[in-house]
Short mmCIF file of C-alpha atoms in Angstrom, two decimals:
data_model
loop_
_atom_site.label_atom_id
_atom_site.label_comp_id
_atom_site.label_asym_id
_atom_site.label_seq_id
_atom_site.Cartn_x
_atom_site.Cartn_y
_atom_site.Cartn_z
CA UNK A 1 -35.26 15.63 4.82
CA UNK A 2 -31.48 15.18 4.75
CA UNK A 3 -29.61 12.78 2.48
CA UNK A 4 -28.91 10.56 5.48
CA UNK A 5 -32.62 10.50 6.32
CA UNK A 6 -33.55 9.58 2.77
CA UNK A 7 -30.94 6.82 2.71
CA UNK A 8 -32.21 5.45 6.03
CA UNK A 9 -35.78 5.36 4.71
CA UNK A 10 -34.74 3.62 1.49
CA UNK A 11 -32.67 1.02 3.36
CA UNK A 12 -35.49 0.37 5.84
CA UNK A 13 -37.91 -0.30 2.97
CA UNK A 14 -35.53 -2.50 0.94
CA UNK A 15 -35.87 -6.28 0.89
CA UNK A 16 -32.99 -8.60 1.76
CA UNK A 17 -32.57 -9.46 -1.92
CA UNK A 18 -32.34 -5.78 -2.83
CA UNK A 19 -29.87 -5.12 -0.01
CA UNK A 20 -27.72 -8.07 -1.11
CA UNK A 21 -27.69 -6.74 -4.69
CA UNK A 22 -26.71 -3.29 -3.43
CA UNK A 23 -23.95 -4.77 -1.27
CA UNK A 24 -22.59 -6.73 -4.25
CA UNK A 25 -22.65 -3.62 -6.44
CA UNK A 26 -20.79 -1.54 -3.84
CA UNK A 27 -18.32 -4.18 -2.65
CA UNK A 28 -15.77 -3.59 -5.40
CA UNK A 29 -15.87 0.15 -4.90
CA UNK A 30 -15.50 -0.05 -1.13
CA UNK A 31 -12.81 -2.69 -0.73
CA UNK A 32 -9.44 -1.30 0.20
CA UNK A 33 -6.41 -3.43 -0.60
CA UNK A 34 -4.91 -4.89 2.54
CA UNK A 35 -1.36 -3.81 3.21
CA UNK A 36 0.81 -6.04 5.28
CA UNK A 37 4.18 -4.97 6.73
CA UNK A 38 5.79 -8.10 5.26
CA UNK A 39 4.68 -7.21 1.72
CA UNK A 40 7.59 -7.33 -0.72
CA UNK A 41 7.79 -4.53 -3.28
CA UNK A 42 9.76 -4.09 -6.48
CA UNK A 43 11.89 -1.00 -7.00
CA UNK A 44 9.09 0.66 -8.99
CA UNK A 45 6.54 -0.17 -6.28
CA UNK A 46 8.90 1.09 -3.55
CA UNK A 47 9.38 4.33 -5.49
CA UNK A 48 5.63 4.75 -5.78
CA UNK A 49 5.16 3.99 -2.09
CA UNK A 50 7.75 6.62 -1.10
CA UNK A 51 6.60 8.95 -3.89
CA UNK A 52 10.09 9.34 -5.35
CA UNK A 53 11.75 8.39 -8.64
CA UNK A 54 13.25 4.92 -9.00
CA UNK A 55 16.67 6.57 -9.34
CA UNK A 56 16.25 7.90 -5.79
CA UNK A 57 15.51 4.36 -4.55
CA UNK A 58 18.72 3.09 -6.17
CA UNK A 59 20.68 5.98 -4.64
CA UNK A 60 19.27 5.30 -1.16
CA UNK A 61 20.10 1.60 -1.53
CA UNK A 62 23.64 2.36 -2.72
CA UNK A 63 24.15 4.55 0.37
CA UNK A 64 22.71 1.76 2.57
CA UNK A 65 19.90 4.10 3.62
CA UNK A 66 17.34 1.47 2.54
CA UNK A 67 17.53 -2.24 3.23
CA UNK A 68 16.77 -4.42 0.22
CA UNK A 69 17.13 -8.03 -0.79
CA UNK A 70 18.69 -9.05 -4.07
CA UNK A 71 16.50 -11.31 -6.23
CA UNK A 72 18.68 -12.16 -9.19
CA UNK A 73 19.24 -8.80 -10.87
CA UNK A 74 16.29 -7.16 -9.10
CA UNK A 75 15.94 -5.56 -5.71
CA UNK A 76 13.05 -6.31 -3.37
CA UNK A 77 12.02 -4.07 -0.51
CA UNK A 78 9.90 -4.98 2.50
CA UNK A 79 7.13 -2.52 3.24
CA UNK A 80 8.10 -2.48 6.93
CA UNK A 81 11.63 -1.31 5.97
CA UNK A 82 10.17 1.50 3.87
CA UNK A 83 7.89 2.44 6.76
CA UNK A 84 10.91 2.43 9.09
CA UNK A 85 12.77 4.69 6.67
CA UNK A 86 9.84 7.11 6.65
CA UNK A 87 9.72 7.14 10.47
CA UNK A 88 13.40 7.12 11.35
CA UNK A 89 15.40 8.10 8.29
CA UNK A 90 18.36 6.20 6.82
CA UNK A 91 19.42 2.84 8.27
CA UNK A 92 22.42 3.03 10.60
#
């Protein structure tokens, strides 16, 4: 019997209480954080998202290749702008 067959047999035999307990145990491992295009990221988060150093983010911003909003002394980047940069390259 395959692993899928064994799993099907176990799930068919499980009670609702057992299935609820299993679902609760797996929920945290299966949930994927929701990403929204309007998410606002810090410079460090933007660097992680683009998989570059923070210095590269500052350089791209200085060259107006990335659009960012100033928040006091910090920069904030919208995920949709980072996605646009990945698709199309520097802002024109």
